[in-house]
C-alpha atoms as one frame of an Amber mdcrd trajectory, in Angstrom:
protein
  -9.226  18.854   3.142  -9.576  16.316   0.772 -12.384  13.877   1.636 -12.991
  10.580   2.014 -16.639   9.360   1.507 -16.277   5.715   3.634 -14.186   7.426
   5.681 -11.446   5.044   5.504  -8.716   6.889   7.446 -11.217   7.755  10.520
 -12.202   4.414  10.077  -8.134   3.088  10.313  -6.631   4.940  12.515  -6.723
   3.724  16.162  -8.246   0.456  13.953  -7.566  -1.998  11.198  -6.461  -1.889
   7.845  -7.266  -4.460   5.131  -4.348  -5.006   3.496  -4.221  -6.708  -0.201
  -0.699  -8.642  -0.676  -0.296 -10.031  -4.267   3.056 -12.415  -4.020   6.201
  -9.834  -5.407   9.213 -10.593  -4.204  11.044  -8.733  -3.031   8.457  -6.332
  -3.092   6.159  -8.638  -1.119   5.948 -12.700   0.160   3.936 -14.567   3.046
   5.200 -16.869   4.314   4.866 -18.530   7.581   1.508 -16.455   7.788   4.056
 -13.656   8.098   3.573 -10.641   5.495   7.598  -9.350   4.015   9.330  -7.242
   1.409  10.112  -3.771   1.500   6.362  -3.240   1.110   4.723  -4.728   4.355
   7.900  -3.403   6.060   6.891   0.285   4.887   2.386  -0.901   5.701   3.843
  -2.060   8.824   5.387   1.206  10.248   1.971   3.137   8.912  -0.149   1.133
  10.749   1.776   2.158  13.974   1.677   5.586  12.906  -2.086   5.701  13.053
  -1.782   3.128  15.996  -3.672   0.325  13.466  -3.205  -3.080  13.406  -3.255
  -4.736   9.832  -5.484  -7.509   8.403  -3.806  -9.233   5.373  -5.633 -10.822
   2.286  -3.145 -12.986   0.437  -4.544 -13.167  -3.432  -4.228 -13.018  -6.913
  -3.949  -9.372  -8.266  -7.387  -9.262  -9.870  -8.792 -10.471  -6.997  -7.349
  -7.890  -4.909  -8.441  -5.303  -7.264 -11.646  -6.706  -7.463 -11.915  -6.157
  -3.961 -10.618  -3.063  -3.858 -13.460  -1.683  -6.379 -15.999  -2.867  -3.576
 -14.346  -0.864  -0.759 -13.406  -4.371   1.093  -9.972  -3.777   1.010  -8.359
  -0.357   2.008  -4.310  -1.120   0.297  -3.064  -3.359  -2.167   0.422  -4.193
  -2.351   2.553  -6.428  -4.640   5.123  -4.300  -6.502   2.913  -2.206  -8.451
   4.250   0.197 -11.183   2.496   3.621 -12.033   2.147   1.377 -15.774   0.271
  -1.220 -13.708  -3.167  -2.195 -15.848  -5.227  -1.980 -12.683  -4.786   1.975
 -12.948  -8.523   2.539 -13.992  -9.877   0.494 -10.958  -7.556   1.807  -8.083
  -5.976   5.217  -7.091  -2.613   5.031  -6.927   0.221   6.463  -5.051   2.859
   9.258  -6.494   5.648   6.800  -6.902   7.939   6.043  -3.917  10.869   4.154
  -5.195  11.950   4.311  -8.691  13.839   0.663 -10.066  15.510   1.585 -13.686
  12.370   2.459 -15.020   9.934   1.327 -13.017   8.375   3.886 -10.242   6.337
   1.783  -7.611   3.317   3.075  -6.443   0.544   1.816  -3.715  -2.815   1.486
  -4.750  -5.983   2.513  -3.055  -9.792   2.754  -3.342 -11.021   5.343  -5.540
 -12.720   8.263  -4.299 -11.283   8.121  -1.069  -9.197  11.051  -1.323  -8.007
  11.825   1.886  -6.603   8.279   2.903  -4.663   8.756  -0.652  -3.171  11.812
   0.201  -2.134  10.570   3.816  -0.871   7.550   2.554   0.904   9.176   0.091
   2.495  11.935   2.141   3.951   9.050   4.653   5.297   6.923   1.455   7.246
  10.418   0.058   8.419  10.980   3.413   9.643   7.063   3.849  11.739   7.288
   0.766  15.088   6.773   1.578  14.086   4.034   3.826  12.325   2.399   0.650
  15.547   2.040  -0.568  17.360   1.018   1.964  14.987  -2.305   1.614  14.788
  -3.074  -0.993  18.823  -2.546  -1.536  18.751  -5.074   1.408  16.246  -7.335
  -0.446  19.181  -7.809  -3.310  21.483 -10.993  -3.277
Protein backbone atom coordinates (compact mmCIF):
# COMPACT_ATOMS: atom_id res chain seq x y z
CA UNK A 1 0.00 0.00 0.00
CA UNK A 2 1.38 3.46 -0.86
CA UNK A 3 2.55 5.50 2.10
CA UNK A 4 1.86 9.11 3.16
CA UNK A 5 4.73 10.36 5.34
CA UNK A 6 2.59 13.33 6.40
CA UNK A 7 -0.55 11.14 6.72
CA UNK A 8 -2.54 13.43 4.42
CA UNK A 9 -5.29 10.94 3.59
CA UNK A 10 -5.87 10.05 7.25
CA UNK A 11 -5.93 13.73 8.29
CA UNK A 12 -8.34 14.69 5.52
CA UNK A 13 -10.88 11.93 6.15
CA UNK A 14 -13.54 13.40 8.45
CA UNK A 15 -11.43 16.57 8.55
CA UNK A 16 -10.34 19.37 6.25
CA UNK A 17 -8.84 19.51 2.78
CA UNK A 18 -6.56 22.53 2.46
CA UNK A 19 -7.08 23.52 -1.17
CA UNK A 20 -5.21 26.15 -3.13
CA UNK A 21 -7.04 27.70 -6.06
CA UNK A 22 -5.68 30.01 -8.73
CA UNK A 23 -8.22 31.73 -10.94
CA UNK A 24 -8.54 30.25 -14.41
CA UNK A 25 -12.16 30.10 -15.69
CA UNK A 26 -13.83 27.79 -16.65
CA UNK A 27 -11.59 25.48 -14.59
CA UNK A 28 -11.54 27.58 -11.44
CA UNK A 29 -13.13 30.79 -10.22
CA UNK A 30 -13.83 32.32 -6.83
CA UNK A 31 -16.80 34.65 -6.86
CA UNK A 32 -18.38 36.08 -3.70
CA UNK A 33 -16.29 33.80 -1.50
CA UNK A 34 -17.37 30.63 -3.29
CA UNK A 35 -15.19 28.33 -5.39
CA UNK A 36 -16.74 27.60 -8.77
CA UNK A 37 -15.77 25.89 -12.00
CA UNK A 38 -14.96 22.41 -13.24
CA UNK A 39 -12.29 21.58 -10.67
CA UNK A 40 -14.01 22.93 -7.53
CA UNK A 41 -17.06 20.83 -8.46
CA UNK A 42 -14.83 17.75 -8.60
CA UNK A 43 -13.03 18.63 -5.38
CA UNK A 44 -16.34 19.23 -3.58
CA UNK A 45 -17.53 15.76 -4.57
CA UNK A 46 -14.23 14.21 -3.47
CA UNK A 47 -14.51 15.99 -0.12
CA UNK A 48 -18.08 14.78 0.29
CA UNK A 49 -16.97 11.18 -0.26
CA UNK A 50 -14.40 11.60 2.51
CA UNK A 51 -16.70 13.47 4.88
CA UNK A 52 -14.32 16.42 4.69
CA UNK A 53 -14.77 20.14 4.37
CA UNK A 54 -12.62 22.34 2.14
CA UNK A 55 -10.60 25.30 3.35
CA UNK A 56 -9.87 27.43 0.27
CA UNK A 57 -6.78 29.57 -0.28
CA UNK A 58 -6.97 31.84 -3.34
CA UNK A 59 -3.57 33.01 -4.54
CA UNK A 60 -1.09 33.06 -7.42
CA UNK A 61 0.27 29.77 -8.71
CA UNK A 62 3.76 30.59 -7.41
CA UNK A 63 2.50 31.19 -3.86
CA UNK A 64 0.22 28.14 -3.96
CA UNK A 65 2.99 25.83 -5.13
CA UNK A 66 5.34 27.20 -2.48
CA UNK A 67 2.70 26.36 0.16
CA UNK A 68 2.14 22.92 -1.39
CA UNK A 69 5.87 22.20 -1.30
CA UNK A 70 5.93 23.04 2.42
CA UNK A 71 2.90 20.81 3.16
CA UNK A 72 0.69 23.84 3.94
CA UNK A 73 -1.80 22.76 1.25
CA UNK A 74 -3.13 19.32 0.30
CA UNK A 75 -4.09 20.09 -3.30
CA UNK A 76 -3.73 22.88 -5.87
CA UNK A 77 -6.22 23.44 -8.67
CA UNK A 78 -6.25 26.02 -11.43
CA UNK A 79 -6.73 24.42 -14.82
CA UNK A 80 -3.24 22.92 -14.70
CA UNK A 81 -2.03 20.76 -17.55
CA UNK A 82 0.51 17.97 -17.60
CA UNK A 83 3.03 20.40 -19.13
CA UNK A 84 2.90 22.75 -16.12
CA UNK A 85 6.28 24.18 -15.15
CA UNK A 86 5.39 23.35 -11.52
CA UNK A 87 5.70 19.59 -12.09
CA UNK A 88 9.11 19.52 -10.37
CA UNK A 89 7.61 20.94 -7.18
CA UNK A 90 4.49 18.78 -6.97
CA UNK A 91 3.06 15.38 -7.74
CA UNK A 92 0.51 15.46 -10.54
CA UNK A 93 -2.49 13.22 -11.04
CA UNK A 94 -2.88 11.37 -14.29
CA UNK A 95 -4.78 13.50 -16.81
CA UNK A 96 -8.48 13.41 -15.99
CA UNK A 97 -9.61 15.36 -19.06
CA UNK A 98 -8.02 16.14 -22.41
CA UNK A 99 -9.14 19.23 -24.33
CA UNK A 100 -7.30 19.54 -27.64
CA UNK A 101 -3.70 18.78 -26.73
CA UNK A 102 -4.08 19.95 -23.11
CA UNK A 103 -4.15 17.14 -20.56
CA UNK A 104 -5.67 18.50 -17.34
CA UNK A 105 -4.22 17.44 -14.00
CA UNK A 106 -4.38 18.36 -10.32
CA UNK A 107 -1.36 18.87 -8.06
CA UNK A 108 -0.73 17.36 -4.63
CA UNK A 109 2.39 17.39 -2.41
CA UNK A 110 5.30 15.23 -3.48
CA UNK A 111 5.78 12.05 -1.47
CA UNK A 112 2.16 11.73 -0.34
CA UNK A 113 1.67 8.67 -2.53
CA UNK A 114 -1.40 7.24 -0.83
CA UNK A 115 -3.13 10.64 -1.07
CA UNK A 116 -2.13 10.94 -4.74
CA UNK A 117 -3.42 7.44 -5.51
CA UNK A 118 -6.75 8.08 -3.76
CA UNK A 119 -7.22 11.39 -5.55
CA UNK A 120 -6.17 9.94 -8.89
CA UNK A 121 -8.58 7.02 -8.60
CA UNK A 122 -11.40 9.45 -7.85
CA UNK A 123 -10.57 11.63 -10.87
CA UNK A 124 -10.31 8.68 -13.22
CA UNK A 125 -13.72 7.42 -12.12
CA UNK A 126 -15.24 10.90 -12.65
CA UNK A 127 -13.83 11.70 -16.09
CA UNK A 128 -17.27 11.83 -17.75
CA UNK A 129 -18.57 14.13 -15.05
CA UNK A 130 -15.56 16.44 -15.53
CA UNK A 131 -16.19 16.55 -19.27
CA UNK A 132 -19.87 17.34 -18.71
CA UNK A 133 -18.96 20.17 -16.28
CA UNK A 134 -16.50 21.55 -18.79
CA UNK A 135 -19.06 21.47 -21.62
CA UNK A 136 -21.65 23.19 -19.41
CA UNK A 137 -19.19 26.03 -18.75
CA UNK A 138 -18.66 26.74 -22.46
CA UNK A 139 -20.59 29.61 -24.10
